[in-house]
Each structure stands twice: as structure tokens, then as C-alpha cells.
């Protein structure tokens, strides 16, 4: 979001973001035993991403146990809904009448949930992650370079125990870790030095006061936050949750602060944020921040679990659940930043990711809808005359026109073009395990100085929780 200083700290900080665009990091085979029920079917509706998300939510309630996930086909602009195989003609008819394209699959939502619980019980080791991929009707499991020896054997044996066609497993370079740096930054001071995170979205707290959302591990790291590196604090953490979830509600210290509901995408342009929405696999999403500029990617998985190596316990693990998985890359300094759609939907807050904006990677996000529900906050402006401090950014941006080429990492956000996933270093190879040495790595500086540390190059494609 845009911001500028006006009397009484109106528009103190507006939505920040984070930057990064990546290539598809996990490409999995098509779902088995799937088919389109086209005979006599109603014509699927043409939908925007927001409409697809709304329809998916409606059908999940309508279809009940027969619902096995959904995804957005951006090529046809249709919502594809999975239903479990069996005597479900009535279910198919209902979904088709609602405007969805229906296909039958083997694995029900309950079965996938149960499989994820097995992984949680038997394979929760640092450096692993998993999410549900409705396109394949499977769980996609990711393991970083630290998962070796008996740990790797445990992951493989656990996946195998789930049965045929229930899950796939991939290796990625680097390791899960948390980094402290920033995007469109907010700053704090700790006993270990200066830290920097990104502001996600401005909101109104349940008591009517102005606040913003950012990552939970940022709120756990520091209590007070400033809008300048050496400035006085202007906001204080009200709620912070990490691990399990990853969100913080931070209230502006001055209740007269006026905020704006837009994302600053650079070059004097903003994207107006109009609503919070749930992610749908297959939809295009954007992320913005000062680390690498404006980038875009696609939602690739839902209900992801990520097991970070604990920074406080060498033998511990910080597990975060319910995340959105994307093929957007990440670099140090991205945590808490805003994930949004071209139509102005607030989707997520940056939690962690692997790779950099040269080689690509994947990033996980805390769903905004869950953060709003948990904190009681509402998306939008707060304070008298809210929105008056929108700054000088009067143009409305089309984020797709300025998505950065990940081969350029100067942080300006002025680069044009979208990455070709086929040009990545092999992370999309379905046939084998990715060689961590094939990536050039990012985010190795963990000194907490508040400097831009997103361009290190010594540990491969680090899967990080990017502050």
C-alpha cells in the first residue's frame, strides 16, 4: 500500500509487500482415475479468480463428503471441481449446474487429510513440507538438503506407507530457516540487533483502531515496529502467533493514524485492495516489496505444512500449518509481505520460501482470511477520514504489466516480463530429485542487521521463512 506522512501520522505505513517471482518448483503427474463428466453436462461458467474462489467455497459446502478439492484453470477461466468416484450422479449434476467443470478422482478430502496426519505423526522432521494438490489429487511432499540418512528414509517410507497414488515426494536444495531482513519495510530493534520485516495489509482491529497484519514470526521477534530503520516506534504488536500459524496483528500507537487499502506496486501506481479471499490452486497471484520489486506466480497447493528448523532449539522444529503454496520465489526480507490478486483480493502473508528470483523457487503464505478470523480484524481503512492519506500514488496499476523478470534482482521492480518456468534449473523435473548444487541460492546472511541480505550465494536454494 502507498503511504506518506501527513499531520497526526495519517497514512503512516501502507501495505508493504515483498517481492519475488519464480518458476514452477514442483510439477507433478496428472491425477489418476480422473475423467470429465461432459455428457449432457451444463456448460462451465467463465470466471475470474475471485469468482472461482467463491464458487469453490459454495460447492465445498454443497457437495459435502463428495467434494475432493478444486482448482482454477486459468487457460479456460473455469473452476475444476474434484468429486470422489462412485455413485455420485446427483453430486455431479449439482456441481455442473453451479457452473463448475467436474472430474472424478480417487482420493477424497477425508483420505488426503488422514494421509497428512500420518505425515505429521511420522515425518515431522526439520526440512520437510507437504500440501494438497487438487490438480493431481495427491499430497505433494518436499524435503530439503538437510533431510538425509535415516530422516530421508523415514520420509520415503512414510510416503510409501500411504499407498499408491496418495502422495509424491521431491527433494529441494538448501534448508528451511528463518531470516531477518525486509521488503517494503518495517523495522524493529532487538537484543540481537536491528530486524526488518514487511507489512502485509492495513486492517481495522476489533476495537476499531488502525492496525496492520504481518508475519507471526516477525511479531514474535520484536514487540515494537517503526516505518524507518532508525525511527521511533509507531506500532506495537497486539497478537502474534508462530509456530502453528504465522500471523501478527500490529496496532498503530496513534489511534488517529489513517491508513489506505491498496498495495504500492511501484512507479507511482497502486492496486486497490477490496476484499479478502481464499486461495484457489491455479490462480495467478502477485507479491510486491522493495527487495526484488513486483513479481507474480501461481498457487500450486493448499493446506501446506512446513517444518522449519527451530532457531531456539537445535533439536527442535517449528511447524506451521494451513499455508498456501505457490511457485513465487522468495528472498531474505520478504516475511509478512502481501500476496494479492490482480482484481484486488488480499490472499496471503509471506511465511517462507525457497530459491531466489534468478533461479526461482516456491513460497508459502499464511492465508489472510484465517488471520482476520483469528484476530477479529477487518480488512480496510481505519481512522477518521480513512483513505485521505493515500499519498501521491493516484494511478491504478495492472500488476501483470510490471511483474519482474527473476533474472534481474536489482530490486527496482521496473523489470518487465514473466519468467518462463521451463527456463529453471530443473526443479520442475518430474522424473527425479533436484540437485541442490544446481541452484545459486539466496538468503544466507542471518546477522539480523536489517540490511538487504537476499543475495547470498552459498547454500543453494534455501527454503526460508523470510522476515
PDB file of C-alpha atoms in Angstrom, residues 6 59 203 211 235 242 371 395 424 443:
ATOM      1  CA  UNK A   6       0.675  13.877   6.985  1.00  0.00           C
ATOM      2  CA  UNK A  59     -19.536 -26.185  -3.653  1.00  0.00           C
ATOM      3  CA  UNK A 203      -6.746  -3.535   8.739  1.00  0.00           C
ATOM      4  CA  UNK A 211      -3.605  -1.787  12.614  1.00  0.00           C
ATOM      5  CA  UNK A 235       3.143   0.453  16.138  1.00  0.00           C
ATOM      6  CA  UNK A 242       4.146 -18.617  15.473  1.00  0.00           C
ATOM      7  CA  UNK A 371      -5.548 -14.304  10.125  1.00  0.00           C
ATOM      8  CA  UNK A 395      -2.663   5.728 -10.792  1.00  0.00           C
ATOM      9  CA  UNK A 424      14.524 -23.000 -14.432  1.00  0.00           C
ATOM     10  CA  UNK A 443      19.299 -15.538   1.862  1.00  0.00           C
TER      11      UNK A 443
END
